[in-house]
Amino acid sequence: MIDLTGYKLTFDDEFNTRSISLTGAGTTWADTRAEWRGDAFSDVGLGTSSFVDPGSGYDPFSVSQGALTITAVPDRTPYGVPGAWESGLITTQGHFSQTYGYFEIRADFSSLPGGWDAFWLLPDHQIPDPTQTGHWQELDVAERYGVSDSTVYSGIHTTDPGPNQDWQDLLQVTSQMPNPAGYHTYGMNWQPDQVSFYIDGQFIGSHPTPSDMHGPMYMIADLATQAPADIAGVPISSHIDYIRVFSSDPSATAVAQDTVSSPDGYDPGLYGATTASQVSQNPPTQPPPAGSTVIGSGPDQLVLKISEDAYLGDAMYTVSVDGVQIGDTLTAHASHASGQDELVTVEGDWGPGSHSVLVHFLNDRWDGTPQTDRNLYVDGATYNGAVVPGGAIGSAVGQTFSFQDTSTGTTAATGTTTTPTSGTSGQTSGSQTSTQSPPAGSTVIGSGPDQLVLKISEDAYLGDAMYTVSVDGVQVGDTLTAHASHAAGQDELVTVDGNWAPGDHSVLVHFLNDRWDGTPQTDRNLYVDGATYNGAAVPGGAIGSALGQTFTFHDLA
């Protein structure tokens, strides 16, 4: 999941009311782009449509139940391109723009042939193309076409000549949605070194930030049409629940969140970000270092300097203090060979004494040469501003280091460690002690007398599939990596130990790094090929592709 701890909410429209006008004067949104206004009441548009203001005689916008609806219809007015469909666009051009940050729309995009939905950013000032080959700056958070509504296209347009030599591989992220109907979130985290894309809060891919993507950009959301629309000739509609923007810049000004009014009764929240009221009530004791990723919460700050050797993908890792993971899975981007570092600020409330830190490298890879080797490095650490001796551990493979908290007073609850009584990991002894050993060769996570055994396989493409396992909404263990080839009929066993009460229990195998580059051969997949619970087969446990599906096991005890 996207983690916006340390970010502030800087823009929010929940579409409880309508605030749209021709130029945006006095409103949140304009419905035409100034440079593309073709006449008094229209924008020349995209595809086979023009974008019109209600002054044209047709109003493409309506607000109801906390959602903005945009409806495209065949040509009705004398405005716009003659013969074009008439539809709607909203933009913050000239009114709101931001450099870097997380931009997210929650929308129910159209699934009708001819519909073309988009949420995208353009710069306040375009940088001329030095090669004069027709390139420009643009960030496409999401584009979806009704003729293939399960496919989402995200990407970057840049004047940098290198990436344009292979646009699909170097600038675009294509993903498949198993259940495209209804509302979904489409997000983009644009940072100085990386542009990362998300669907429903889940990471789907990223590319390095081009050299011409370091200035303020404004937002556009629209419903355009394409040729298939003319076949049916019926109106096409899309619905937007909200558009939110966040910033990790310590100097950014937070805004108050408007009343949440989800049309389908669900809201994913702010992913740990703060609003104006939260910022005023809880001023930080010290801002995190500029440009750092922030995980956790609390007055103490452990700052890590991280770098990597990227080979067939970036290094991924987690951070744990005293055996407790802080935040979610992180991805490295800074080049170790170039002497670069990125900062990760780990916030917490640790008591006096020594505390152990593990940076857990999740996807180590070595293909036989120094050039075909993926590595992760911890190049240094500070704790509350002081250098941590031994914090520069270098290669982060199984090593730990410790920092010393020299504060006085009672140890905070979050910093205490309970020593288990006899037995392992505090498990209950006696009748609840496990009577069966895990299957030979299996990975074991969790603890307890009950055993859920999963058969896992993958289609590995540009790296192995990574995933977590949750039971009844609670993650068990850390992030796992698949290795068994689905195409070769292989499986690996994952034994999930627990102590579950009688009744039904829901299992989610959460695929973290799905990837699809357009062909069956360029597709990373994860599969659950079967499951047993305490030795008995689980009906429905062979769910196949692990994309958002769950299954249930039943405890008879």
Coordinates of C-alpha atoms in Angstrom, one line a residue:
M1 CA 0.0 0.0 0.0
I2 CA 1.0 3.6 -0.6
D3 CA 2.2 5.0 2.7
L4 CA 1.9 8.8 3.0
T5 CA 3.2 9.1 6.6
G6 CA 4.9 12.5 6.7
Y7 CA 2.9 13.9 3.8
K8 CA 0.3 16.7 4.0
L9 CA -3.0 17.0 2.2
T10 CA -2.6 20.0 -0.1
F11 CA -5.7 19.8 -2.4
D12 CA -9.0 18.1 -1.8
D13 CA -12.3 18.1 -3.8
E14 CA -14.8 15.6 -2.5
F15 CA -17.4 16.9 -5.0
N16 CA -20.0 17.6 -2.4
T17 CA -20.8 20.7 -4.4
R18 CA -20.1 21.9 -7.9
S19 CA -17.3 24.4 -8.4
I20 CA -16.6 24.6 -12.2
S21 CA -16.6 27.5 -14.6
L22 CA -15.3 28.4 -18.0
T23 CA -12.1 30.0 -16.9
G24 CA -11.9 28.8 -13.3
A25 CA -12.2 32.3 -11.9
G26 CA -13.8 32.0 -8.5
T27 CA -14.1 28.2 -8.7
T28 CA -12.0 25.2 -8.0
W29 CA -12.0 24.0 -11.6
A30 CA -12.0 25.4 -15.2
D31 CA -13.7 23.4 -17.9
T32 CA -11.5 24.6 -20.8
R33 CA -7.8 24.9 -21.3
A34 CA -6.9 28.4 -22.1
E35 CA -4.6 27.6 -25.0
W36 CA -7.0 25.1 -26.5
R37 CA -10.2 27.2 -26.4
G38 CA -11.6 27.0 -29.9
D39 CA -14.6 29.4 -29.4
A40 CA -16.5 31.2 -26.7
F41 CA -17.7 28.0 -24.9
S42 CA -15.5 25.1 -25.9
D43 CA -12.1 23.4 -25.8
V44 CA -11.1 21.7 -29.0
G45 CA -10.9 18.5 -27.1
L46 CA -9.4 15.1 -27.6
G47 CA -10.2 12.1 -29.8
T48 CA -13.6 12.6 -31.4
S49 CA -14.9 14.9 -28.7
S50 CA -14.8 18.6 -27.8
F51 CA -15.0 19.8 -24.2
V52 CA -17.8 22.3 -23.6
D53 CA -18.9 24.7 -21.0
P54 CA -22.6 24.8 -20.1
G55 CA -22.8 28.2 -21.9
S56 CA -22.7 26.2 -25.1
G57 CA -26.2 25.0 -24.5
Y58 CA -25.1 21.5 -23.2
D59 CA -24.0 20.9 -19.6
P60 CA -21.8 17.8 -19.4
F61 CA -21.5 18.0 -15.6
S62 CA -23.7 17.1 -12.6
V63 CA -23.0 16.5 -8.9
S64 CA -25.0 14.1 -6.8
Q65 CA -24.3 11.9 -3.7
G66 CA -20.7 13.1 -3.4
A67 CA -19.7 12.4 -7.0
L68 CA -19.1 14.4 -10.2
T69 CA -20.6 12.9 -13.3
I70 CA -19.3 13.8 -16.7
T71 CA -21.5 12.7 -19.7
A72 CA -20.5 12.7 -23.3
V73 CA -23.2 13.0 -26.0
P74 CA -23.2 13.2 -29.8
D75 CA -23.0 16.8 -31.2
R76 CA -25.8 19.0 -29.9
T77 CA -24.6 22.6 -30.1
P78 CA -22.9 25.0 -32.6
Y79 CA -19.9 25.1 -30.3
G80 CA -16.9 22.8 -30.4
V81 CA -15.5 21.0 -33.4
P82 CA -18.3 20.4 -35.9
G83 CA -19.6 16.9 -35.7
A84 CA -17.6 16.1 -32.6
W85 CA -19.1 14.6 -29.5
E86 CA -19.6 17.1 -26.6
S87 CA -18.1 16.1 -23.2
G88 CA -16.4 17.6 -20.2
L89 CA -13.0 18.4 -18.8
I90 CA -11.9 19.9 -15.5
T91 CA -8.5 21.5 -14.8
T92 CA -6.7 23.5 -12.1
Q93 CA -4.7 25.3 -14.7
G94 CA -3.8 28.8 -13.3
H95 CA -5.3 28.0 -9.9
F96 CA -3.5 25.0 -8.4
S97 CA -0.2 23.4 -9.3
Q98 CA 2.5 21.6 -7.3
T99 CA 6.0 20.2 -7.8
Y100 CA 6.2 16.6 -6.7
G101 CA 3.7 14.7 -4.5
Y102 CA 1.1 12.0 -4.5
F103 CA -1.9 12.7 -6.9
E104 CA -5.0 10.5 -6.6
I105 CA -8.4 10.2 -8.2
R106 CA -11.1 7.8 -7.2
A107 CA -13.4 7.2 -10.1
D108 CA -15.9 4.8 -11.8
F109 CA -14.6 5.1 -15.3
S110 CA -16.8 4.3 -18.3
S111 CA -16.9 0.8 -19.7
L112 CA -18.8 1.7 -22.9
P113 CA -17.0 1.4 -26.3
G114 CA -15.8 4.8 -27.3
G115 CA -15.2 6.1 -23.7
W116 CA -11.7 7.4 -23.0
D117 CA -11.1 8.5 -19.4
A118 CA -7.9 10.2 -18.2
F119 CA -6.4 11.9 -15.1
W120 CA -3.1 13.7 -16.0
L121 CA -0.8 16.6 -15.3
L122 CA 0.8 19.3 -17.4
P123 CA 3.5 21.8 -16.5
D124 CA 2.8 25.4 -15.8
H125 CA 5.5 26.2 -18.3
Q126 CA 6.4 23.7 -21.0
I127 CA 10.2 23.3 -21.6
P128 CA 11.0 23.4 -25.3
D129 CA 12.0 20.2 -27.0
P130 CA 15.7 20.4 -27.7
T131 CA 15.6 17.7 -30.3
Q132 CA 12.5 19.3 -32.1
T133 CA 11.0 15.8 -32.6
G134 CA 7.6 16.6 -31.2
H135 CA 8.0 15.6 -27.5
W136 CA 6.7 17.5 -24.5
Q137 CA 6.2 17.2 -20.7
E138 CA 3.2 15.3 -19.3
L139 CA 2.4 12.9 -16.5
D140 CA -0.5 10.4 -17.1
V141 CA -1.7 9.1 -13.8
A142 CA -4.2 6.9 -15.6
E143 CA -5.9 6.4 -19.0
R144 CA -8.6 3.8 -19.5
Y145 CA -10.5 3.0 -22.7
G146 CA -14.0 1.5 -22.7
V147 CA -13.2 -0.9 -25.4
S148 CA -10.7 -2.6 -23.0
D149 CA -11.7 -1.4 -19.6
S150 CA -9.5 -3.9 -17.7
T151 CA -6.3 -2.2 -19.0
V152 CA -4.9 0.9 -17.4
Y153 CA -2.2 2.9 -19.0
S154 CA 0.1 5.2 -16.9
G155 CA 3.2 7.0 -18.1
I156 CA 5.5 9.9 -18.7
H157 CA 6.0 12.2 -21.7
T158 CA 9.4 13.9 -21.7
T159 CA 11.7 15.8 -24.0
D160 CA 14.7 13.8 -22.7
P161 CA 15.9 11.9 -25.9
G162 CA 17.1 8.7 -24.2
P163 CA 13.8 7.4 -22.8
N164 CA 12.0 8.2 -26.0
Q165 CA 14.0 5.6 -27.8
D166 CA 11.9 2.9 -26.2
W167 CA 8.8 4.7 -24.9
Q168 CA 6.8 1.6 -23.8
D169 CA 9.5 0.1 -21.7
L170 CA 11.1 3.2 -20.4
L171 CA 8.2 5.6 -19.9
Q172 CA 4.9 3.6 -19.7
V173 CA 3.4 1.3 -17.1
T174 CA 0.5 -0.9 -18.3
S175 CA -1.5 -2.9 -15.8
Q176 CA -4.5 -5.3 -15.9
M177 CA -7.4 -4.9 -13.5
P178 CA -9.2 -8.2 -12.6
N179 CA -12.4 -6.3 -11.6
P180 CA -12.6 -3.0 -13.5
A181 CA -16.2 -2.2 -12.7
G182 CA -17.1 0.3 -10.0
Y183 CA -14.9 2.8 -8.2
H184 CA -11.2 2.5 -8.0
T185 CA -8.3 4.8 -7.0
Y186 CA -5.6 5.7 -9.5
G187 CA -2.6 7.4 -8.0
M188 CA 0.9 8.7 -8.9
N189 CA 3.8 9.5 -6.5
W190 CA 6.0 11.9 -8.3
Q191 CA 9.3 12.5 -6.6
P192 CA 12.6 14.1 -7.6
D193 CA 14.1 10.7 -8.6
Q194 CA 11.2 8.4 -9.4
V195 CA 7.6 8.5 -10.6
S196 CA 5.6 5.6 -9.2
F197 CA 2.0 4.5 -10.1
Y198 CA -0.7 2.9 -8.0
I199 CA -4.1 1.3 -8.4
D200 CA -6.3 0.9 -5.4
G201 CA -3.3 2.0 -3.3
Q202 CA -1.1 -0.8 -4.7
F203 CA 2.2 -0.2 -6.4
I204 CA 2.1 -1.2 -10.1
G205 CA 5.3 0.2 -11.5
S206 CA 7.7 3.2 -11.7
H207 CA 10.2 4.9 -13.9
P208 CA 13.0 7.4 -13.2
T209 CA 12.0 11.1 -13.1
P210 CA 13.2 12.8 -16.4
S211 CA 15.3 15.9 -16.2
D212 CA 12.4 18.1 -17.4
M213 CA 10.0 17.0 -14.6
H214 CA 11.1 19.3 -11.8
G215 CA 8.6 22.2 -11.9
P216 CA 5.0 22.8 -10.9
M217 CA 2.3 20.9 -12.8
Y218 CA -1.5 21.3 -12.8
M219 CA -4.2 18.6 -13.0
I220 CA -6.7 17.6 -15.7
A221 CA -9.5 15.0 -15.5
D222 CA -11.7 14.4 -18.5
L223 CA -13.9 12.0 -20.4
A224 CA -13.1 12.1 -24.2
T225 CA -14.5 9.8 -26.9
Q226 CA -13.1 7.7 -29.7
A227 CA -14.5 6.3 -32.9
P228 CA -16.4 3.3 -31.5
A229 CA -18.7 5.7 -29.7
D230 CA -20.4 6.5 -33.0
I231 CA -21.5 2.9 -33.5
A232 CA -23.9 2.8 -30.6
G233 CA -24.5 6.6 -30.4
V234 CA -25.6 6.5 -26.8
P235 CA -24.4 8.8 -24.0
I236 CA -21.3 7.8 -22.1
S237 CA -20.8 8.7 -18.5
S238 CA -18.0 8.6 -15.9
H239 CA -18.1 9.4 -12.2
I240 CA -15.5 10.9 -9.9
D241 CA -15.7 10.5 -6.1
Y242 CA -12.8 12.7 -5.2
I243 CA -9.4 14.2 -6.3
R244 CA -6.8 14.6 -3.6
V245 CA -3.2 15.8 -3.7
F246 CA -0.5 15.3 -1.0
S247 CA 3.0 16.7 -0.5
S248 CA 6.0 15.5 1.5
D249 CA 7.6 19.0 1.3
P250 CA 8.0 20.2 5.0
S251 CA 7.2 23.7 3.8
A252 CA 4.0 22.7 2.1
T253 CA 0.7 24.1 3.5
A254 CA -1.8 21.5 4.5
V255 CA -5.5 22.0 3.8
A256 CA -8.5 20.8 5.7
Q257 CA -10.2 17.7 4.3
D258 CA -13.8 18.3 3.1
T259 CA -16.6 16.1 4.3
V260 CA -16.1 12.6 2.9
S261 CA -19.2 11.6 0.9
S262 CA -18.4 8.3 -0.9
P263 CA -21.2 7.4 -3.4
D264 CA -20.5 3.7 -2.8
G265 CA -20.0 3.9 0.9
Y266 CA -16.2 3.3 0.9
D267 CA -13.3 5.6 1.4
P268 CA -9.6 4.5 1.5
G269 CA -8.6 7.4 3.8
L270 CA -5.4 9.5 3.6
Y271 CA -2.8 6.7 3.9
G272 CA -1.3 8.3 7.0
A273 CA -1.1 11.9 5.7
T274 CA -2.1 14.8 7.9
T275 CA -4.6 17.6 7.3
A276 CA -4.6 21.2 8.3
S277 CA -6.3 20.6 11.7
Q278 CA -3.9 17.7 12.5
V279 CA -0.9 19.8 11.7
S280 CA -2.0 22.6 14.0
Q281 CA -2.8 20.2 16.8
N282 CA 0.3 18.1 16.6
P283 CA 3.2 20.2 15.5
P284 CA 6.3 18.0 14.9
T285 CA 9.2 18.4 17.3
Q286 CA 11.6 18.4 14.3
P287 CA 11.0 18.2 10.6
P288 CA 12.3 15.1 8.8
P289 CA 15.3 15.7 6.5
A290 CA 14.3 17.3 3.2
G291 CA 13.5 14.8 0.5
S292 CA 13.4 11.8 2.9
T293 CA 10.9 9.0 3.0
V294 CA 9.2 8.9 6.4
I295 CA 7.8 5.8 8.0
G296 CA 6.4 5.2 11.5
S297 CA 5.4 7.9 14.0
G298 CA 6.7 9.4 17.2
P299 CA 9.2 12.0 18.5
D300 CA 12.4 9.9 17.9
Q301 CA 14.0 9.8 14.5
L302 CA 16.3 7.2 13.1
V303 CA 17.6 8.4 9.7
L304 CA 19.0 5.8 7.3
K305 CA 21.2 6.4 4.3
I306 CA 20.2 3.9 1.6
S307 CA 21.6 3.0 -1.8
E308 CA 21.5 0.1 -4.2
D309 CA 22.9 -1.8 -7.2
A310 CA 19.9 -2.0 -9.4
Y311 CA 19.8 -5.1 -11.7
L312 CA 16.6 -6.3 -13.4
G313 CA 14.7 -4.0 -11.0
D314 CA 15.2 -2.0 -7.9
A315 CA 16.1 -3.4 -4.4
M316 CA 13.1 -3.8 -2.1
Y317 CA 13.3 -3.9 1.7
T318 CA 11.6 -3.4 5.1
V319 CA 12.9 -1.8 8.3
S320 CA 12.4 -3.4 11.7
V321 CA 13.3 -2.0 15.1
D322 CA 13.5 -4.6 18.0
G323 CA 11.9 -7.1 15.7
V324 CA 8.9 -5.0 14.9
Q325 CA 8.5 -3.9 11.2
I326 CA 8.0 -0.2 10.7
G327 CA 5.9 0.9 7.7
D328 CA 5.5 -1.1 4.5
T329 CA 7.8 -2.4 1.9
L330 CA 10.2 0.2 0.5
T331 CA 12.0 0.5 -2.8
A332 CA 15.5 1.8 -3.2
H333 CA 16.5 4.1 -6.1
A334 CA 19.8 5.8 -5.3
S335 CA 22.8 4.4 -7.2
H336 CA 25.6 3.1 -4.9
A337 CA 28.1 3.1 -7.7
S338 CA 27.5 6.8 -8.3
G339 CA 27.9 7.6 -4.6
Q340 CA 24.2 8.5 -4.2
D341 CA 22.1 8.0 -1.1
E342 CA 18.4 8.5 -0.3
L343 CA 17.2 9.2 3.3
V344 CA 14.7 7.1 5.1
T345 CA 13.4 8.6 8.4
V346 CA 12.1 6.0 10.8
E347 CA 10.0 7.7 13.5
G348 CA 9.1 6.1 16.8
D349 CA 9.0 6.4 20.6
W350 CA 11.8 4.3 21.9
G351 CA 12.8 4.0 25.5
P352 CA 16.2 4.4 27.0
G353 CA 18.7 1.7 26.1
S354 CA 20.0 -0.2 23.1
H355 CA 17.7 -1.0 20.2
S356 CA 18.4 -3.4 17.3
V357 CA 17.7 -2.4 13.6
L358 CA 17.3 -4.8 10.7
V359 CA 17.1 -3.6 7.2
H360 CA 15.6 -6.7 5.5
F361 CA 16.6 -7.0 1.8
L362 CA 13.7 -8.8 0.2
N363 CA 14.7 -9.5 -3.4
D364 CA 18.5 -10.2 -3.5
R365 CA 19.7 -11.5 -6.9
W366 CA 23.0 -12.7 -8.2
D367 CA 23.4 -14.0 -11.8
G368 CA 27.1 -14.8 -11.7
T369 CA 29.0 -11.5 -12.2
P370 CA 29.4 -8.1 -10.4
Q371 CA 27.4 -6.6 -13.3
T372 CA 24.4 -9.0 -12.8
D373 CA 24.1 -8.5 -9.0
R374 CA 21.3 -6.7 -7.2
N375 CA 22.4 -5.3 -3.8
L376 CA 21.1 -3.0 -1.1
Y377 CA 23.3 -0.9 1.2
V378 CA 23.0 0.9 4.5
D379 CA 25.6 3.6 4.1
G380 CA 25.1 5.3 7.5
A381 CA 22.6 6.2 10.2
T382 CA 21.8 8.9 12.7
Y383 CA 19.6 8.8 15.8
N384 CA 18.0 12.1 16.9
G385 CA 20.7 13.9 15.0
A386 CA 23.8 12.0 16.3
V387 CA 25.8 9.5 14.2
V388 CA 25.1 5.9 15.1
P389 CA 28.4 4.0 15.5
G390 CA 28.3 0.9 13.3
G391 CA 25.3 2.2 11.4
A392 CA 27.2 2.1 8.1
I393 CA 26.8 -1.7 7.7
G394 CA 27.2 -1.7 3.9
S395 CA 25.5 -4.7 2.3
A396 CA 22.2 -5.3 3.9
V397 CA 22.0 -9.1 3.9
G398 CA 21.1 -10.4 7.3
Q399 CA 23.1 -7.9 9.3
T400 CA 21.8 -5.7 12.1
F401 CA 23.1 -2.7 14.0
S402 CA 22.1 -1.0 17.2
F403 CA 21.4 2.6 18.3
Q404 CA 21.4 3.8 21.9
D405 CA 18.7 6.0 23.3
T406 CA 20.2 8.0 26.1
S407 CA 17.0 9.7 27.4
T408 CA 16.0 9.2 31.0
G409 CA 12.6 8.2 32.4
T410 CA 10.2 5.4 32.1
T411 CA 10.4 3.3 29.0
A412 CA 7.5 4.0 26.6
A413 CA 5.1 1.1 26.0
T414 CA 6.2 0.9 22.4
G415 CA 9.8 0.4 23.4
T416 CA 9.3 -2.4 25.9
T417 CA 10.0 -6.0 25.2
T418 CA 8.1 -8.8 26.9
T419 CA 10.2 -11.9 27.6
P420 CA 8.2 -15.0 26.8
T421 CA 7.8 -17.7 29.4
S422 CA 8.8 -21.3 28.7
G423 CA 8.0 -22.4 25.2
T424 CA 8.6 -20.6 21.9
S425 CA 7.6 -17.1 21.0
G426 CA 5.1 -16.9 23.8
Q427 CA 3.0 -19.7 22.4
T428 CA 0.5 -21.4 24.8
S429 CA 1.8 -24.6 26.2
G430 CA -0.1 -27.8 26.9
S431 CA -3.0 -28.9 24.7
Q432 CA -2.4 -26.0 22.3
T433 CA 1.2 -27.0 21.5
S434 CA 1.6 -27.9 17.8
T435 CA 1.4 -31.7 17.3
Q436 CA 2.5 -31.6 13.7
S437 CA 5.7 -30.5 12.0
P438 CA 5.4 -28.2 9.0
P439 CA 5.8 -29.9 5.6
A440 CA 9.4 -30.5 4.6
G441 CA 10.9 -27.7 2.6
S442 CA 8.1 -25.2 3.5
T443 CA 8.5 -21.6 4.5
V444 CA 6.9 -21.1 8.0
I445 CA 5.3 -17.8 9.1
G446 CA 3.3 -17.1 12.3
S447 CA 3.0 -19.3 15.4
G448 CA 0.4 -21.5 16.9
P449 CA -1.0 -25.1 16.8
D450 CA -3.1 -24.7 13.6
Q451 CA -1.5 -24.9 10.2
L452 CA -2.7 -23.5 6.9
V453 CA -0.5 -24.7 4.1
L454 CA -0.5 -22.8 0.8
K455 CA 0.8 -24.1 -2.5
I456 CA 2.4 -21.1 -4.3
S457 CA 3.8 -20.6 -7.8
E458 CA 4.6 -17.7 -10.1
D459 CA 5.3 -16.4 -13.6
A460 CA 8.6 -14.6 -13.0
Y461 CA 9.2 -11.6 -15.3
L462 CA 11.8 -9.0 -14.6
G463 CA 12.0 -10.4 -11.0
D464 CA 10.0 -12.7 -8.8
A465 CA 6.5 -12.2 -7.5
M466 CA 6.3 -10.8 -4.0
Y467 CA 3.4 -11.1 -1.6
T468 CA 2.0 -11.1 1.9
V469 CA -0.5 -13.5 3.6
S470 CA -3.3 -12.2 5.8
V471 CA -5.9 -14.1 7.8
D472 CA -9.1 -12.3 8.9
G473 CA -7.4 -9.0 7.8
V474 CA -4.3 -9.4 9.9
Q475 CA -1.0 -9.9 8.1
V476 CA 1.0 -12.9 9.2
G477 CA 4.8 -12.7 8.9
D478 CA 6.7 -10.5 6.6
T479 CA 6.8 -10.0 2.8
L480 CA 7.5 -13.3 0.9
T481 CA 9.0 -14.0 -2.5
A482 CA 7.9 -16.7 -4.8
H483 CA 10.3 -18.9 -6.8
A484 CA 8.4 -22.0 -8.1
S485 CA 7.6 -21.9 -11.8
H486 CA 3.9 -22.1 -12.6
A487 CA 4.5 -22.9 -16.2
A488 CA 6.7 -25.9 -15.2
G489 CA 4.1 -27.2 -12.8
Q490 CA 6.1 -26.5 -9.7
D491 CA 4.9 -25.4 -6.3
E492 CA 6.4 -24.2 -3.1
L493 CA 4.8 -24.6 0.3
V494 CA 4.1 -21.8 2.8
T495 CA 3.0 -22.9 6.2
V496 CA 1.0 -20.3 8.1
D497 CA 0.9 -21.2 11.8
G498 CA -1.8 -19.7 14.1
N499 CA -4.4 -20.4 16.7
W500 CA -7.7 -19.8 15.1
A501 CA -11.1 -20.1 16.8
P502 CA -13.9 -22.4 15.5
G503 CA -15.7 -21.0 12.5
D504 CA -14.8 -19.5 9.1
H505 CA -11.6 -17.5 8.5
S506 CA -10.8 -15.4 5.4
V507 CA -7.4 -15.6 3.7
L508 CA -5.9 -13.0 1.4
V509 CA -2.7 -13.7 -0.5
H510 CA -1.8 -10.1 -1.4
F511 CA 0.3 -9.9 -4.7
L512 CA 2.5 -6.8 -4.2
N513 CA 4.3 -6.3 -7.5
D514 CA 2.1 -7.3 -10.4
R515 CA 3.4 -6.4 -13.8
W516 CA 2.1 -6.6 -17.4
D517 CA 4.0 -5.3 -20.4
G518 CA 1.6 -6.2 -23.1
T519 CA 2.2 -9.9 -23.9
P520 CA 1.8 -13.3 -22.0
Q521 CA 5.6 -13.5 -22.1
T522 CA 6.0 -10.1 -20.3
D523 CA 3.6 -10.8 -17.5
R524 CA 4.5 -11.3 -13.8
N525 CA 1.9 -13.4 -12.0
L526 CA 1.3 -15.1 -8.6
Y527 CA -0.8 -18.2 -8.1
V528 CA -2.4 -20.0 -5.1
D529 CA -2.6 -23.5 -6.5
G530 CA -4.2 -25.1 -3.4
A531 CA -4.5 -25.0 0.4
T532 CA -4.9 -27.4 3.3
Y533 CA -5.9 -26.6 6.9
N534 CA -4.7 -28.9 9.6
G535 CA -4.1 -31.6 6.9
A536 CA -7.5 -31.4 5.1
A537 CA -7.9 -29.8 1.7
V538 CA -9.6 -26.4 1.7
P539 CA -12.5 -26.2 -0.8
G540 CA -11.9 -23.2 -3.0
G541 CA -8.3 -22.8 -1.9
A542 CA -7.0 -23.2 -5.4
I543 CA -7.9 -19.6 -6.4
G544 CA -5.4 -19.4 -9.2
S545 CA -4.3 -15.8 -9.9
A546 CA -3.8 -14.0 -6.6
L547 CA -5.2 -10.6 -7.6
G548 CA -7.6 -9.4 -4.9
Q549 CA -9.3 -12.8 -4.4
T550 CA -9.8 -14.4 -1.0
F551 CA -10.8 -17.8 0.1
T552 CA -12.1 -19.2 3.4
F553 CA -11.1 -22.1 5.6
H554 CA -13.2 -23.6 8.4
D555 CA -11.9 -24.4 11.9
L556 CA -13.9 -27.3 13.4
A557 CA -12.2 -27.3 16.8

